[in-house]
Amino acid sequence: MSDYVKRVIEETKAKNPNEPEFLQTVEEVLTSIEPVIEKHPEYEKAALLERIVEPERVIEFRVAWMDDEGKAHVNRGYRIQFNGAIGPYKGGLRFHPSVNLSILKFLGFEQIFKNSLTTLPIGGGKGGSDFDPHGKSDAEIMRFCQAFMTELQRHIGPDTDVPAGDIGVGGREIGYLFGQYRRIRDAYENGVLTGKGLTYGGSLIRPEATGFGVLYYAEQVLKHENDSIEGKTFVLSGYGNVAWGAATKIAQLGGKAVTISGHNGYVYDPDGIVGEEKLNYLLEMRASRHANIKMYAEKFGCEFHEGEKPWGVKADVYIPCATQNEVTLDEAKKIVANGAKYYFEGANMPATNEAVKYLQENGVIVGPAKAVNAGGVSVSALEMSQNSMRYGWSAEEVDAKLHDIMKSIHDNSAAAAAEYGLGYDLVKGANIAGFAKVAEAMMAQGLF
Ligand code: NDP
Ligand code: 2IT
């Protein structure tokens, strides 16, 4: 390994001992871009890697809100403005009890390279709170979002930092967040958030974008292998925004998703999660106060595997769409044993680094998160463009642009890997292609 890369990984570990998820991503990205670092000795003198692993700004704040019984609660809010070299900070907000600095720093770091890969001018950021939306009433969600935005608003803006959704933050939450931003700022700056409703500046296809993008990327990979989606069986985890979009597009392309999952287990539906009734039910479940994957099994009479993950189910293609580290080495072994050829990351960092390595070494083609799930943030950037123009594109126009972007992401990743003699390694290729643009912009802008 290059001495410079090795040193920065060690220093980052020493500086952030309590941030395992962040360190996992740093190790993955920095080891992937080694050949670029070797080609550019000037990066070490400019301390480029030391700078890129350090967020430009970390904001942490108190969020106090009142429940329906009049009891006060306090949560912690965050926004990580990780890297603004190629555009305003851009990335989602996650509301989940597991949220902490390590999780948001891994997501923010990953977002830098993902956003660069989209070919669009957006920097990397991420935020959220350890607030748990499960079981909360609509009024409680609204009061929490208002309290969260009361502080966040002073740090963001359409040209500064543009948050969006992630786990626990969807269209409803974005609406409440925007309402509070508008009330405090007294300006119609709707480019400050993406994933908005269609009546106040949202983009068509943004709700579908991440899941559709996953399949548009997958199509490129399968084409490369002289293969196609039609007739393939898919194992998915999650049942939220990304899993819904992916299952919808799989059905449209003639494939069949046979599993979905939540925190408490997975559902096996051998007939496939196809047809409007089932796909709409995913949306209903996700929006419900009592969201629980078991509801699907009961409604459609399928097997529910309590406390289990779906990776032992046999399929052609595996697409994790829930959360980080849901595929460990043991689970990667199950995927390989099932004879799978493809694994695409809908969620962010769904696998450990050793699991990814095992999949690749055993002939599974891995599409990494920062490439595969970049369709969501891509259409977010298109939403920003439409807000600036004060004009909206049709669903067909946005969908066509999304398709082109996902193809570029695939092609640029494959070309970057080939350029460095790495074959068809889409993991290293995505890191190299994403890093190259940010590195050049940082070098051009001087020491900062
Ligand atoms: P949603 O909130 O819509 O859905 C989250 C899903 O993940 C639910 O099925 C939830 O199940 C499950 N889940 C969450 N936490 C856990 C956990 N600790 N263990 C097991 N299951 C869990 O989120 P999204 O669909 O938006 O996000 C899913 C993933 O995709 C995340 O990794 C996110 O970062 C990533 N992503 C999202 C994008 C977007 O545009 N929304 C864009 C790119 C990536 P349950 O309710 O039972 O906990
Ligand atoms: O992880 C992600 O890319 C997102 N949650 C979407 C971010 C965005 O700004 O649309």
Short mmCIF file of C-alpha atoms and ligand atoms in Angstrom, two decimals, residues 94 96 107 114 126 134 165-168 206 210 238-243 261-264 286 321-323 346-348 373 376, ligand 1:
data_model
loop_
_atom_site.label_atom_id
_atom_site.label_comp_id
_atom_site.label_asym_id
_atom_site.label_seq_id
_atom_site.Cartn_x
_atom_site.Cartn_y
_atom_site.Cartn_z
CA ARG A 94 -31.70 10.69 8.59
CA HIS A 96 -33.32 7.09 13.32
CA LEU A 107 -22.67 8.99 5.07
CA LYS A 114 -21.29 9.86 -4.96
CA LYS A 126 -25.37 14.69 5.57
CA HIS A 134 -41.74 4.98 14.68
CA GLY A 165 -34.59 12.78 2.79
CA ASP A 166 -33.00 9.54 3.94
CA ILE A 167 -34.12 6.88 6.47
CA GLY A 168 -37.11 8.24 8.40
CA ARG A 206 -37.77 12.20 -7.27
CA THR A 210 -33.17 6.09 -6.13
CA GLY A 238 -35.92 -2.90 3.31
CA TYR A 239 -39.44 -1.85 2.36
CA GLY A 240 -38.99 1.93 2.37
CA ASN A 241 -38.44 4.49 -0.36
CA VAL A 242 -35.52 2.74 -2.07
CA ALA A 243 -36.93 -0.80 -1.87
CA SER A 261 -37.48 -6.78 5.02
CA GLY A 262 -37.56 -4.53 8.07
CA HIS A 263 -35.73 -4.34 11.36
CA ASN A 264 -37.66 -7.35 12.75
CA ARG A 286 -43.95 3.09 5.24
CA CYS A 321 -32.09 -1.37 0.43
CA ALA A 322 -32.30 -0.91 4.21
CA THR A 323 -29.30 0.22 6.23
CA GLY A 346 -29.32 0.38 -2.89
CA ALA A 347 -28.60 1.28 0.73
CA ASN A 348 -25.49 3.15 1.88
CA ASN A 373 -27.94 4.60 -5.40
CA GLY A 376 -31.76 9.86 -5.79
P1 NDP B 1 -36.89 4.55 4.53
O1 NDP B 1 -36.97 5.23 5.83
O2 NDP B 1 -37.90 4.83 3.50
O3 NDP B 1 -36.82 2.97 4.76
C1 NDP B 1 -35.85 2.44 5.58
C2 NDP B 1 -35.94 0.94 5.49
O4 NDP B 1 -34.83 0.36 6.12
C3 NDP B 1 -37.15 0.38 6.20
O5 NDP B 1 -37.54 -0.76 5.52
C4 NDP B 1 -36.61 0.05 7.59
O6 NDP B 1 -37.34 -0.98 8.23
C5 NDP B 1 -35.23 -0.42 7.24
N1 NDP B 1 -34.29 -0.17 8.34
C6 NDP B 1 -33.90 1.03 8.82
N2 NDP B 1 -33.04 0.88 9.81
C7 NDP B 1 -32.88 -0.44 9.97
C8 NDP B 1 -32.10 -1.24 10.83
N3 NDP B 1 -31.32 -0.69 11.76
N4 NDP B 1 -32.16 -2.57 10.66
C9 NDP B 1 -32.96 -3.15 9.74
N5 NDP B 1 -33.73 -2.43 8.90
C10 NDP B 1 -33.67 -1.12 9.01
O7 NDP B 1 -35.40 4.86 4.00
P2 NDP B 1 -34.84 4.83 2.50
O8 NDP B 1 -35.49 3.77 1.70
O9 NDP B 1 -34.86 6.22 2.00
O10 NDP B 1 -33.31 4.46 2.76
C11 NDP B 1 -32.82 3.13 2.75
C12 NDP B 1 -31.33 3.14 2.47
O11 NDP B 1 -31.07 3.75 1.21
C13 NDP B 1 -30.48 3.91 3.47
O12 NDP B 1 -29.22 3.29 3.58
C14 NDP B 1 -30.30 5.26 2.80
O13 NDP B 1 -29.16 5.95 3.26
C15 NDP B 1 -30.16 4.83 1.35
N6 NDP B 1 -30.42 5.84 0.32
C16 NDP B 1 -31.60 6.53 0.29
C17 NDP B 1 -31.82 7.44 -0.72
C18 NDP B 1 -33.12 8.16 -0.86
O14 NDP B 1 -33.25 8.92 -1.81
N7 NDP B 1 -34.07 7.99 0.00
C19 NDP B 1 -30.79 7.75 -1.71
C20 NDP B 1 -29.63 6.92 -1.62
C21 NDP B 1 -29.46 6.02 -0.62
P3 NDP B 1 -38.04 -0.72 9.67
O15 NDP B 1 -39.03 0.41 9.46
O16 NDP B 1 -38.67 -2.01 10.02
O17 NDP B 1 -36.92 -0.32 10.59
#
